[in-house]
XYZ file of C-alpha atoms in Angstrom:
77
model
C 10.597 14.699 27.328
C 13.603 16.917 26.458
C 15.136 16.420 22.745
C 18.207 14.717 24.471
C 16.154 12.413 26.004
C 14.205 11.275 22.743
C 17.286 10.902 21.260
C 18.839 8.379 23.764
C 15.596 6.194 23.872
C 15.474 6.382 19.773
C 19.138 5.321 19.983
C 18.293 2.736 22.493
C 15.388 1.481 20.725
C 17.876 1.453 17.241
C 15.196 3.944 15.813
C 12.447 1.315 15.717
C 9.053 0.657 17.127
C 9.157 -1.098 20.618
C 6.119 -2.895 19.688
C 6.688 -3.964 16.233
C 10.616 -3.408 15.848
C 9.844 -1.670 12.409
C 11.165 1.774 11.705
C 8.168 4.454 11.156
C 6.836 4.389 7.529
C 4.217 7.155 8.054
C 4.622 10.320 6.533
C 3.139 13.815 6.778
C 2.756 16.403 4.460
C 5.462 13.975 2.130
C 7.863 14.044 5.105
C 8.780 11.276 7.384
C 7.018 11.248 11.082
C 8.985 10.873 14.066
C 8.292 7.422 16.032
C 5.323 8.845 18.491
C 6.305 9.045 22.507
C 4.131 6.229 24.478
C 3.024 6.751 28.147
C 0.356 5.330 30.400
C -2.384 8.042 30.748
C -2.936 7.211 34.131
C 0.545 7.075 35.348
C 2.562 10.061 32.616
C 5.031 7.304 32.648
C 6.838 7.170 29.259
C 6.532 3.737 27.939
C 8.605 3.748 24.836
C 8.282 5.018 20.977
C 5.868 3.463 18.648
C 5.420 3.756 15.202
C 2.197 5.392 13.394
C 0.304 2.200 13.468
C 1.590 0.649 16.757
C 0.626 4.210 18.257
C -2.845 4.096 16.875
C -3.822 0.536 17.389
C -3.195 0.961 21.356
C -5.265 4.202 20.918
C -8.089 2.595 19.505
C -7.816 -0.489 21.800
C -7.873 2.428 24.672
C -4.646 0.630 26.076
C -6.930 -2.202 27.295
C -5.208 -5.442 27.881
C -8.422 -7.555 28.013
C -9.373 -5.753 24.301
C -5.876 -6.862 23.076
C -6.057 -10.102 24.473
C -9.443 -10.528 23.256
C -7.876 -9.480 19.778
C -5.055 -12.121 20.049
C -6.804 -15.037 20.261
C -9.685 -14.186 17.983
C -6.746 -13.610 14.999
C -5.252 -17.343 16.361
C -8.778 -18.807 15.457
């Protein structure tokens, strides 16, 4: 992904998460991260940008729909 082309999908996106539609909060080292470039590891295919947290929870869900899903309706009760 070429600078140009983070740029267009940030502008696209109106510099928020796809997931959440927050803008990132997470810093490093006191300065502001970047929104974190999504693709399917099994495909390369850039999804979108996510935020810090967005990023991480489909990390630690290891992009599993069923785990997601399974999350979903245990948080609806």
């Amino acid at each position: 992904l070429t600078v140009e082309q983070y740029d267009n999908l940030h502008q696209q996106q109106n510099g928020l998460c796809v997931i959440c539609k927050q803008p990132e909060t997470h810093k490093f080292k006191g300065k502001l991260k970047r929104l974190s470039v999504d693709h399917c590891h099994q495909t390369g295919k850039i999804r979108g940008l996510l935020c810090n947290n967005c990023n991480v929870l489909l990390g630690r869900a290891k992009d599993s729909i069923l785990v997601l899903q399974s999350a979903i309706k245990y948080l609806g009760g």
